[in-house]
PDB file of C-alpha atoms in Angstrom:
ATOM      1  CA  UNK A   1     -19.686   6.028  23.837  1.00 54.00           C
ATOM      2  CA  UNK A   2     -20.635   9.538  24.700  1.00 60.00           C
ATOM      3  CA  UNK A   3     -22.294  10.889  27.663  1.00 75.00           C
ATOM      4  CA  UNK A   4     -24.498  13.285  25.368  1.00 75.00           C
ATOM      5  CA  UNK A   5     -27.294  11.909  23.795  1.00 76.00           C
ATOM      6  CA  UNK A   6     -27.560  14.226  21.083  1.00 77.00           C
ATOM      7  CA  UNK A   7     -24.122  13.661  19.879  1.00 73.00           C
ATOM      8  CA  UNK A   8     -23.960  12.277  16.369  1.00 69.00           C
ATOM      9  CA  UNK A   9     -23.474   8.742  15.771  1.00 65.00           C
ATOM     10  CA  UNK A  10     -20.110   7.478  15.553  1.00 63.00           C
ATOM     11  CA  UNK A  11     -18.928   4.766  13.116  1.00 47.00           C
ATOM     12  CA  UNK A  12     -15.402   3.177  13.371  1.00 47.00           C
ATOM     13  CA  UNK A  13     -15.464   2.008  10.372  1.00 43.00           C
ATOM     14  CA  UNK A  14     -15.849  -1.895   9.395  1.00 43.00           C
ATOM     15  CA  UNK A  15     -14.393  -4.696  12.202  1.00 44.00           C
ATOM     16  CA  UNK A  16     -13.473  -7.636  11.115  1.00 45.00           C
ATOM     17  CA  UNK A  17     -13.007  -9.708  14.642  1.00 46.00           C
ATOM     18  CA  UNK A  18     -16.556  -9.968  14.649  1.00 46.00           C
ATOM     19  CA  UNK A  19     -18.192 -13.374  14.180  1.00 48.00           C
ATOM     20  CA  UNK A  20     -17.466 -16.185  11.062  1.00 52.00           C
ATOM     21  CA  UNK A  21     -19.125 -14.096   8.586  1.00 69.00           C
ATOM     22  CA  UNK A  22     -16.159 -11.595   8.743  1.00 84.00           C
ATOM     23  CA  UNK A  23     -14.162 -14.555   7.090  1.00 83.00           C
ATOM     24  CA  UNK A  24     -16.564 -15.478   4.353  1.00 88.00           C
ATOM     25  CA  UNK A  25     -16.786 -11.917   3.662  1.00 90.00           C
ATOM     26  CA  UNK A  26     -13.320 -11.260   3.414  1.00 91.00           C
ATOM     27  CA  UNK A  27     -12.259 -14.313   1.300  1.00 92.00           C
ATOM     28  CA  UNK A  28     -15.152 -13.049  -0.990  1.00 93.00           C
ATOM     29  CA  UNK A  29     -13.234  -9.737  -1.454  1.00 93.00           C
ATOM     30  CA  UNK A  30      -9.987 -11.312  -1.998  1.00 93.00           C
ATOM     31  CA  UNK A  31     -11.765 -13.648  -4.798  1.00 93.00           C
ATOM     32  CA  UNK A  32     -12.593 -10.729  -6.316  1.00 94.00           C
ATOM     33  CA  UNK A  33      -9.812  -8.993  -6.375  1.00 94.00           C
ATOM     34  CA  UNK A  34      -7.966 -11.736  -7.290  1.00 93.00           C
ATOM     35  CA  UNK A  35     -10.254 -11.960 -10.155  1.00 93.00           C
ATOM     36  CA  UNK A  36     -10.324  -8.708 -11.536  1.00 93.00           C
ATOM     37  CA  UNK A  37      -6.375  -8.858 -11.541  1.00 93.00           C
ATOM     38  CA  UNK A  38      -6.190 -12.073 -13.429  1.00 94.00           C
ATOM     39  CA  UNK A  39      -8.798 -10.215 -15.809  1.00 92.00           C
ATOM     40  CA  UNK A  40      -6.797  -7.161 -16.675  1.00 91.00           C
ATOM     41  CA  UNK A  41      -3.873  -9.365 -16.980  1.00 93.00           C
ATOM     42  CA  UNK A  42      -5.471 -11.978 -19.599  1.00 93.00           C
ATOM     43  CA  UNK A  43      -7.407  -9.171 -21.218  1.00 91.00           C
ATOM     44  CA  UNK A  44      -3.953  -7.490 -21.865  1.00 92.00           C
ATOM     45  CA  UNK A  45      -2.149 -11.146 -23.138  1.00 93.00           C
ATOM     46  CA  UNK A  46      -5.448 -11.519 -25.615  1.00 91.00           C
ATOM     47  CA  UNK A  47      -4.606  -7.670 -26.633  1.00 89.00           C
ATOM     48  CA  UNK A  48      -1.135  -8.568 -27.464  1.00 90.00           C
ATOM     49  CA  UNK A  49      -1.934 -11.745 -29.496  1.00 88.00           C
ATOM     50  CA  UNK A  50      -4.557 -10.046 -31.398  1.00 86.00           C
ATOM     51  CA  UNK A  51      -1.779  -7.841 -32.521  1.00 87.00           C
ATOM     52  CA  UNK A  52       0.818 -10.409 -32.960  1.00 88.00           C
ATOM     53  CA  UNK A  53      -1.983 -12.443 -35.077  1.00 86.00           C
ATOM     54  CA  UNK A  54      -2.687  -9.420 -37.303  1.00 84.00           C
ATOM     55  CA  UNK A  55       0.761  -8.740 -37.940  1.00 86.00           C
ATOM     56  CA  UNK A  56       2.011 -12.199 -38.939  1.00 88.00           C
ATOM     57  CA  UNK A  57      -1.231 -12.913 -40.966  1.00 84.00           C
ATOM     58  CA  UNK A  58      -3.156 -14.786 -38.859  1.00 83.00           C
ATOM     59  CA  UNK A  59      -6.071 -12.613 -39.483  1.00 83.00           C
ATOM     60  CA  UNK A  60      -8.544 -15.510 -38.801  1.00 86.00           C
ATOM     61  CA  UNK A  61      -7.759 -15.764 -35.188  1.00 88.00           C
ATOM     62  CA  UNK A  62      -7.895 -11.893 -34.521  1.00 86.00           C
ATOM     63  CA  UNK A  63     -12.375 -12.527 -34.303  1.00 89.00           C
ATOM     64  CA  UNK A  64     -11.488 -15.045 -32.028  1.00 90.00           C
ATOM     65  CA  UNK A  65      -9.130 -13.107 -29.532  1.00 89.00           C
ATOM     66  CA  UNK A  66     -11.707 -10.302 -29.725  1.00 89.00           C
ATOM     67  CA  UNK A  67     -15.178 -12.522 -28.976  1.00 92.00           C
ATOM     68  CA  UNK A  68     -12.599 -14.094 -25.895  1.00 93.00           C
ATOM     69  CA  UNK A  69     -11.561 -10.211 -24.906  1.00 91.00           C
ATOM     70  CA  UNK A  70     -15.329  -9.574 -25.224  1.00 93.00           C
ATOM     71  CA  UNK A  71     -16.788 -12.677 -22.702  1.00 94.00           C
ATOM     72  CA  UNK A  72     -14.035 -11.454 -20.397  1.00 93.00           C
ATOM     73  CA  UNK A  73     -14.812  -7.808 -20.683  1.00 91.00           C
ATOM     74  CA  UNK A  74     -18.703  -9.316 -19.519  1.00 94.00           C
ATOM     75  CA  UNK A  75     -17.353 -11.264 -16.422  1.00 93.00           C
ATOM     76  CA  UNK A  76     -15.013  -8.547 -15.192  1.00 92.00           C
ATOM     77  CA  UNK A  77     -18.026  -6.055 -15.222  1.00 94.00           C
ATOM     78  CA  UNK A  78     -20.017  -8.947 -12.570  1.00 95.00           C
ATOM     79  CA  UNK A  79     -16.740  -9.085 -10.350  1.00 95.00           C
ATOM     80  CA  UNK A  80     -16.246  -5.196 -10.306  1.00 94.00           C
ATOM     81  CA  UNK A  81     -19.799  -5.015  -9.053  1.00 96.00           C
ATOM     82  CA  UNK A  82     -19.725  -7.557  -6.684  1.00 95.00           C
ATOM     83  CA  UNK A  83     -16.439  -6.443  -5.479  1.00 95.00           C
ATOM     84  CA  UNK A  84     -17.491  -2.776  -5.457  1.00 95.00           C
ATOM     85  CA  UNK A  85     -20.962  -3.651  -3.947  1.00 94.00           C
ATOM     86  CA  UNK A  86     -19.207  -5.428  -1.454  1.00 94.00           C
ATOM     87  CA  UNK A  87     -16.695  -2.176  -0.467  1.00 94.00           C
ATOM     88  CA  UNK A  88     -18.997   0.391  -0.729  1.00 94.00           C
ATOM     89  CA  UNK A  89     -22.618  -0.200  -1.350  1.00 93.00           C
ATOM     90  CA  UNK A  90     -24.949  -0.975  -3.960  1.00 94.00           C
ATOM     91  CA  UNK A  91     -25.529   2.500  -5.361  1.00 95.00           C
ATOM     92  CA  UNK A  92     -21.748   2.863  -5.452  1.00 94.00           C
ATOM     93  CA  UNK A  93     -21.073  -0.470  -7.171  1.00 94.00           C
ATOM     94  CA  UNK A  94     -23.574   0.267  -9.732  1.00 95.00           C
ATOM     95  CA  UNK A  95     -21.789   3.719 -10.516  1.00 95.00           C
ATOM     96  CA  UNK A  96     -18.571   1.481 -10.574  1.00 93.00           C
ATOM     97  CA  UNK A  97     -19.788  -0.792 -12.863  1.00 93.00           C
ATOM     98  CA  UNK A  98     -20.827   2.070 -15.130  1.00 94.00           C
ATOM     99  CA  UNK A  99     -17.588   4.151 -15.123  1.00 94.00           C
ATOM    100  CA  UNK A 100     -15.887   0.778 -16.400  1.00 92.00           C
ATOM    101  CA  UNK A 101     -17.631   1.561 -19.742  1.00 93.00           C
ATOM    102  CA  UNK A 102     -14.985   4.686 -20.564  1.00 92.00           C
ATOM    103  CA  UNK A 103     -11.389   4.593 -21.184  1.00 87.00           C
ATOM    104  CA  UNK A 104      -8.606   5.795 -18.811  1.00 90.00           C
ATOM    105  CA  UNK A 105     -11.613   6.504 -16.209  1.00 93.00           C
ATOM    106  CA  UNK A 106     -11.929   2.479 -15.791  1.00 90.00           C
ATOM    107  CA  UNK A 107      -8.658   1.860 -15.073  1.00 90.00           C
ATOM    108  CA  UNK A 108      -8.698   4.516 -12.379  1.00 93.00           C
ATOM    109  CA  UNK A 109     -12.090   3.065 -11.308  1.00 94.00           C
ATOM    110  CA  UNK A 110     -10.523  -0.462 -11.182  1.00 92.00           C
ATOM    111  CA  UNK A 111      -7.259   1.056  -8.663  1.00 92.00           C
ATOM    112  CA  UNK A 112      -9.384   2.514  -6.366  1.00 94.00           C
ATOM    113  CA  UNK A 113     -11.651  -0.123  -5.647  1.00 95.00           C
ATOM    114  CA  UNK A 114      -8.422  -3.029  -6.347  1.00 93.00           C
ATOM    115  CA  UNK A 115      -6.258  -0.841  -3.462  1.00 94.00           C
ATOM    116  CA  UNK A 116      -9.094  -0.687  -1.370  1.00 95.00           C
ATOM    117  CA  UNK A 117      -9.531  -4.226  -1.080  1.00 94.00           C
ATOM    118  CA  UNK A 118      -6.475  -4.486  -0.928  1.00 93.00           C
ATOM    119  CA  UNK A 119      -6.591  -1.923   2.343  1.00 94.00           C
ATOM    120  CA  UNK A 120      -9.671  -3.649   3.944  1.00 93.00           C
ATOM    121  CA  UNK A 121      -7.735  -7.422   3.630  1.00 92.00           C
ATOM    122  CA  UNK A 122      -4.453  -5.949   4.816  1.00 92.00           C
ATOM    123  CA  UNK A 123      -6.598  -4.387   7.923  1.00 93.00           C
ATOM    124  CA  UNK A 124      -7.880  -7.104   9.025  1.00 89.00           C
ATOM    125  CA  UNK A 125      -4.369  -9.073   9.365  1.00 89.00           C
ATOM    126  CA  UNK A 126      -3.834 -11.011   5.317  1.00 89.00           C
ATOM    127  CA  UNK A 127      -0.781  -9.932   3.475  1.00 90.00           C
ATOM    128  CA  UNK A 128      -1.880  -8.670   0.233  1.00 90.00           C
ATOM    129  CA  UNK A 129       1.114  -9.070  -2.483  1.00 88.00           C
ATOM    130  CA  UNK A 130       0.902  -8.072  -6.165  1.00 89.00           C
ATOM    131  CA  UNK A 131      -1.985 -10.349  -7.253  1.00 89.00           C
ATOM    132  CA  UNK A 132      -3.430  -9.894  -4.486  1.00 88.00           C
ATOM    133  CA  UNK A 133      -4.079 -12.169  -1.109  1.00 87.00           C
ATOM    134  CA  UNK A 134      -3.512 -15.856  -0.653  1.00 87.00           C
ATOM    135  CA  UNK A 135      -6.332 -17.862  -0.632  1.00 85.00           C
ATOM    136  CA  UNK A 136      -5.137 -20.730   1.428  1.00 84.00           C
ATOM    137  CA  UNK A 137      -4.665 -17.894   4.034  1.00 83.00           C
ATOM    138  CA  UNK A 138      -8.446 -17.893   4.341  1.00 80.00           C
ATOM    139  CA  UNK A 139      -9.319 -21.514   5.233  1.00 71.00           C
TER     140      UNK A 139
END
């Protein structure tokens, strides 16, 4: 603390040795994450099949894959919120949520706030690997 007591405010950022709600709030974020990952990576697997359906003649399944790519478009847009909500705000989550809806921007959109969880779970002590943190680290 300062001795001046018209110095500005200072924020350290967020702590995480705080009380039991630190935990719940971090597993949350690494549910998230988790979940948004496993949503890229079955959105991209429905992708390919669509293709591999349309190009062996399969050309009834192709609705299917898409109505499938479709729900999990839907679900991914809830976790990006909650996750970016969660990170950064409301307002910010919202705008998140939104920039999802055009290409190349929402994949940028979807690094940023995946490597900052990623940051804020690493911070606070949880190794964070490729699909992101164990959850059996958490309980």
């Amino acid at each position: 603390m300062s001795d001046n007591p018209y110095a500005a405010p200072q924020h350290s950022g967020p702590s995480y040795a705080g009380g039991s709600n630190d935990g719940e709030r971090l597993r949350q974020i690494a549910v998230w994450q988790k979940t948004l990952i496993y949503g890229v990576l079955c959105n991209i697997l429905l992708f390919g099949g669509g293709i591999a359906a349309g190009m062996t003649g399969a050309t009834k399944l192709v609705p299917v894959l898409q109505v499938l790519s479709l729900c999990l478009s839907v679900v991914m847009l809830y976790f990006m919120f909650k996750l970016a909500q969660e990170l950064y705000g409301t307002i910010m989550g919202v705008v998140c949520t939104i920039l999802l809806f055009f290409p190349c921007i929402s994949l940028i959109t979807l690094l940023v706030v995946v490597s900052r969880a990623s940051k804020d779970l690493q911070k606070a002590g949880y190794k964070v690997g490729l699909m992101g943190a164990n959850l059996s680290d958490f309980q």
